[in-house]
Short mmCIF file of C-alpha atoms in Angstrom, two decimals:
data_model
loop_
_atom_site.label_atom_id
_atom_site.label_comp_id
_atom_site.label_asym_id
_atom_site.label_seq_id
_atom_site.Cartn_x
_atom_site.Cartn_y
_atom_site.Cartn_z
CA LYS A 1 -4.05 18.36 -1.48
CA GLN A 2 -2.14 15.15 1.30
CA GLU A 3 0.86 14.85 1.30
CA VAL A 4 2.72 12.06 3.98
CA THR A 5 6.39 12.57 4.43
CA GLN A 6 8.78 9.76 5.68
CA ILE A 7 11.32 10.40 8.05
CA PRO A 8 14.68 9.65 7.44
CA ALA A 9 14.45 6.88 4.62
CA ALA A 10 16.81 4.91 5.86
CA LEU A 11 17.78 3.42 9.12
CA SER A 12 20.77 1.50 10.71
CA VAL A 13 21.08 0.13 13.87
CA PRO A 14 22.56 -2.57 16.58
CA GLU A 15 20.04 -6.05 17.31
CA GLY A 16 18.75 -4.08 20.92
CA GLU A 17 17.85 -0.90 21.10
CA ASN A 18 14.42 0.46 19.99
CA LEU A 19 14.29 3.42 17.33
CA VAL A 20 11.43 5.60 16.63
CA LEU A 21 10.34 5.41 13.15
CA ASN A 22 8.20 9.13 11.38
CA CYS A 23 5.65 10.29 9.41
CA SER A 24 4.12 13.85 9.15
CA PHE A 25 0.95 14.59 6.03
CA THR A 26 0.15 18.03 5.56
CA ASP A 27 -4.17 17.95 5.54
CA SER A 28 -5.44 17.08 9.40
CA ALA A 29 -8.59 16.08 8.24
CA ILE A 30 -7.57 11.99 8.06
CA TYR A 31 -9.62 8.90 9.04
CA ASN A 32 -7.27 7.05 10.25
CA LEU A 33 -3.05 6.35 9.63
CA GLN A 34 -2.23 2.93 9.10
CA TRP A 35 1.68 1.79 9.51
CA PHE A 36 2.67 -1.13 6.99
CA ARG A 37 5.68 -3.28 6.78
CA GLN A 38 6.90 -4.01 3.47
CA ASP A 39 9.05 -7.44 2.86
CA PRO A 40 11.52 -7.26 -0.56
CA GLY A 41 8.70 -10.13 -3.19
CA LYS A 42 6.54 -9.82 -0.58
CA GLY A 43 2.75 -8.03 0.01
CA LEU A 44 2.48 -5.45 2.75
CA THR A 45 1.61 -6.46 6.39
CA SER A 46 -0.42 -3.83 8.23
CA LEU A 47 1.40 -3.54 11.43
CA LEU A 48 -1.49 -1.23 13.43
CA LEU A 49 -4.65 0.54 12.34
CA ILE A 50 -5.38 4.32 14.28
CA GLN A 51 -8.41 5.96 14.08
CA SER A 52 -8.84 9.33 14.06
CA SER A 53 -10.19 9.76 17.26
CA GLN A 54 -7.65 7.86 19.15
CA ARG A 55 -3.85 8.40 20.30
CA GLU A 56 -2.08 5.93 19.65
CA GLN A 57 -2.54 1.58 19.22
CA THR A 58 0.43 -1.11 20.62
CA SER A 59 0.98 -4.47 19.72
CA GLY A 60 3.89 -6.44 20.89
CA ARG A 61 6.74 -4.30 20.58
CA LEU A 62 4.92 -1.53 18.73
CA ASN A 63 3.78 1.43 19.47
CA ALA A 64 2.38 3.75 16.78
CA SER A 65 1.45 7.43 18.02
CA LEU A 66 -1.19 10.12 15.90
CA ASP A 67 -1.24 13.52 16.62
CA LYS A 68 -3.09 15.30 14.44
CA SER A 69 -3.52 18.98 15.27
CA SER A 70 0.43 18.93 14.57
CA GLY A 71 -0.20 15.91 11.77
CA ARG A 72 2.39 13.86 13.05
CA SER A 73 2.73 9.91 13.65
CA THR A 74 5.90 7.98 15.80
CA LEU A 75 5.93 3.98 15.27
CA TYR A 76 7.74 3.78 18.00
CA ILE A 77 9.67 0.16 17.65
CA ALA A 78 11.35 -1.99 21.40
CA ALA A 79 14.24 -3.96 21.63
CA SER A 80 14.91 -4.09 18.19
CA GLN A 81 15.24 -7.40 16.60
CA PRO A 82 16.80 -8.57 12.97
CA GLY A 83 13.74 -9.86 11.75
CA ASP A 84 12.02 -6.69 12.25
CA SER A 85 14.44 -5.52 9.19
CA ALA A 86 12.19 -4.34 6.64
CA THR A 87 10.64 -1.70 4.78
CA TYR A 88 7.52 0.25 6.93
CA LEU A 89 5.90 3.07 5.60
CA CYS A 90 2.34 4.73 6.31
CA ALA A 91 -1.01 5.37 4.89
CA VAL A 92 -3.00 8.33 5.59
CA ARG A 93 -7.32 7.65 4.49
CA SER A 94 -8.25 11.68 4.35
CA ASP A 95 -11.60 11.79 5.81
CA SER A 96 -13.03 12.31 2.55
CA ASN A 97 -12.40 9.41 0.39
CA TYR A 98 -11.47 5.69 0.55
CA GLN A 99 -7.86 6.55 -1.18
CA LEU A 100 -5.01 6.01 1.15
CA ILE A 101 -1.67 8.44 0.58
CA TRP A 102 1.78 6.68 1.78
CA GLY A 103 4.68 8.10 2.55
CA ALA A 104 7.68 6.68 0.46
CA GLY A 105 8.42 4.90 3.46
CA THR A 106 11.83 3.99 5.90
CA LYS A 107 14.12 1.62 5.12
CA LEU A 108 15.17 -0.64 7.94
CA ILE A 109 17.71 -2.58 9.14
CA ILE A 110 18.82 -4.24 12.31
CA LYS A 111 22.26 -5.50 13.05
CA PRO A 112 23.28 -8.50 14.81
CA GLY B 1 -7.57 -18.72 6.02
CA ALA B 2 -6.36 -17.32 2.17
CA GLY B 3 -5.06 -14.37 1.77
CA VAL B 4 -5.36 -11.80 -1.57
CA SER B 5 -3.72 -13.65 -4.54
CA GLN B 6 -2.34 -12.40 -7.42
CA SER B 7 -0.58 -13.61 -10.66
CA PRO B 8 1.81 -14.03 -11.92
CA ARG B 9 4.06 -12.86 -9.69
CA TYR B 10 6.76 -11.70 -11.84
CA LYS B 11 6.10 -10.93 -15.44
CA VAL B 12 8.72 -9.35 -18.42
CA ALA B 13 7.86 -7.95 -21.22
CA LYS B 14 9.47 -6.18 -24.44
CA ARG B 15 7.85 -2.75 -25.02
CA GLY B 16 4.76 -2.56 -26.78
CA GLN B 17 3.05 -5.62 -26.05
CA ASP B 18 -0.42 -6.50 -23.56
CA VAL B 19 -0.37 -7.47 -19.81
CA ALA B 20 -3.19 -8.28 -17.66
CA LEU B 21 -1.94 -8.98 -14.03
CA ARG B 22 -4.79 -11.29 -11.91
CA CYS B 23 -5.98 -10.33 -8.37
CA ASP B 24 -7.96 -12.58 -6.57
CA PRO B 25 -9.43 -10.15 -3.01
CA ILE B 26 -11.00 -12.63 0.28
CA SER B 27 -14.03 -13.63 -0.53
CA GLY B 28 -16.37 -11.90 0.87
CA HIS B 29 -15.02 -8.07 0.19
CA VAL B 30 -16.55 -5.92 -1.49
CA SER B 31 -13.81 -3.55 -2.04
CA LEU B 32 -11.32 -3.50 -4.29
CA PHE B 33 -8.03 -1.73 -4.52
CA TRP B 34 -5.26 -1.51 -7.58
CA TYR B 35 -2.10 0.19 -7.17
CA GLN B 36 0.97 0.75 -9.05
CA GLN B 37 4.92 0.60 -6.33
CA ALA B 38 7.58 2.00 -8.27
CA LEU B 39 11.19 1.63 -6.79
CA GLY B 40 11.79 3.33 -3.90
CA GLN B 41 8.67 5.18 -3.68
CA GLY B 42 5.05 4.42 -1.53
CA PRO B 43 2.48 2.90 -3.35
CA GLU B 44 -0.12 5.12 -5.48
CA PHE B 45 -3.91 4.66 -5.90
CA LEU B 46 -5.02 3.40 -9.63
CA THR B 47 -8.63 1.87 -9.02
CA TYR B 48 -12.02 0.98 -7.03
CA PHE B 49 -13.93 -1.05 -7.63
CA GLN B 50 -16.90 -2.12 -4.95
CA ASN B 51 -18.12 -5.18 -6.14
CA GLU B 52 -18.35 -5.24 -10.03
CA ALA B 53 -18.76 -1.60 -9.99
CA GLN B 54 -15.49 0.98 -10.91
CA LEU B 55 -15.88 3.44 -8.65
CA ASP B 56 -13.13 5.38 -9.47
CA LYS B 57 -9.85 4.58 -11.50
CA SER B 58 -9.20 8.27 -11.67
CA GLY B 59 -5.41 7.60 -10.68
CA LEU B 60 -5.19 4.88 -13.58
CA PRO B 61 -2.01 6.86 -15.71
CA SER B 62 -3.62 6.43 -19.17
CA ASP B 63 -5.66 4.97 -21.57
CA ARG B 64 -3.93 2.42 -21.92
CA PHE B 65 -4.86 0.84 -17.98
CA PHE B 66 -7.95 -1.00 -18.16
CA ALA B 67 -9.02 -2.75 -14.67
CA GLU B 68 -12.57 -5.09 -14.59
CA ARG B 69 -14.22 -6.86 -11.76
CA PRO B 70 -17.00 -8.42 -13.97
CA GLU B 71 -18.41 -10.75 -10.93
CA GLY B 72 -17.14 -8.88 -8.00
CA SER B 73 -14.61 -11.28 -7.25
CA VAL B 74 -11.79 -12.28 -9.13
CA SER B 75 -10.07 -8.38 -10.88
CA THR B 76 -7.84 -7.60 -13.53
CA LEU B 77 -5.58 -5.00 -14.91
CA LYS B 78 -4.70 -4.83 -18.25
CA ILE B 79 -2.01 -2.72 -19.82
CA GLN B 80 -1.84 -2.18 -23.60
CA ARG B 81 1.51 -1.58 -25.64
CA THR B 82 3.42 -1.57 -21.96
CA GLN B 83 5.81 1.31 -21.84
CA GLN B 84 9.03 1.65 -20.08
CA GLU B 85 7.40 3.50 -17.23
CA ASP B 86 5.13 0.54 -16.88
CA SER B 87 7.23 -0.88 -14.54
CA ALA B 88 6.52 -1.45 -11.74
CA VAL B 89 4.97 -3.47 -8.20
CA TYR B 90 1.41 -3.72 -8.96
CA LEU B 91 -0.50 -4.73 -5.80
CA CYS B 92 -4.05 -5.71 -5.21
CA ALA B 93 -6.08 -5.07 -1.89
CA SER B 94 -9.88 -6.37 -0.77
CA SER B 95 -11.34 -4.74 2.06
CA PHE B 96 -14.57 -5.77 4.00
CA ASP B 97 -15.28 -2.23 4.43
CA ILE B 98 -12.76 0.31 3.13
CA HIS B 99 -11.94 0.88 6.77
CA GLU B 100 -9.29 -2.29 6.47
CA GLN B 101 -7.10 -2.94 3.45
CA TYR B 102 -5.44 -6.53 2.83
CA PHE B 103 -2.45 -6.34 0.09
CA GLY B 104 -1.83 -8.93 -2.25
CA PRO B 105 2.07 -10.08 -2.34
CA GLY B 106 2.18 -7.86 -5.71
CA THR B 107 2.99 -8.32 -9.66
CA ARG B 108 6.35 -7.13 -10.57
CA LEU B 109 6.65 -5.96 -13.92
CA THR B 110 9.29 -5.41 -15.78
CA VAL B 111 9.04 -3.77 -19.80
CA THR B 112 12.48 -4.18 -21.68
#
């Protein structure tokens, strides 16, 4: 059974720092992996989607990497801003299933 | 264009009451998913529709939970005889081809 873990559960850093959020999964037979952002009282916003054949995806200050063999993905945020404060979740879709299996998220606070 | 919308955004129910949560997916999206998100956790899959057909309801926690999508567009998640453990945010997502899901803002249900 696929399990997704995100470490740390919470992170607080000063504005301007580069940071890395981690996501690990137990079954490497994945179809894709997505990183989402969740703001309080709002829905989930998809940030990056990495297909199983890809190693990384970039969007603006965000870069997500995928290492299937080790069961890991990282989300790199460059030059963090207070507006980046949110909970970041990763979700994995397995080969044989359309369901998304989610981590519990990392709550990120960027201090001005 | 319009995204996924959900109503109501907030619902307070007394234990034992029935509730109905509505999801309006993006027009033309064939797939529709319901998730339950407890506080501090990632979402958990409840059920999946392809057009009007409910193809997977394996995530529904009990027979008190019922979902429908009679015309292949709007979906309703109904919870009968609500219990305190049903308190959560209920998220709806739609997708054109199941590869990338677009989420609504969710309905926060509080059972008192």
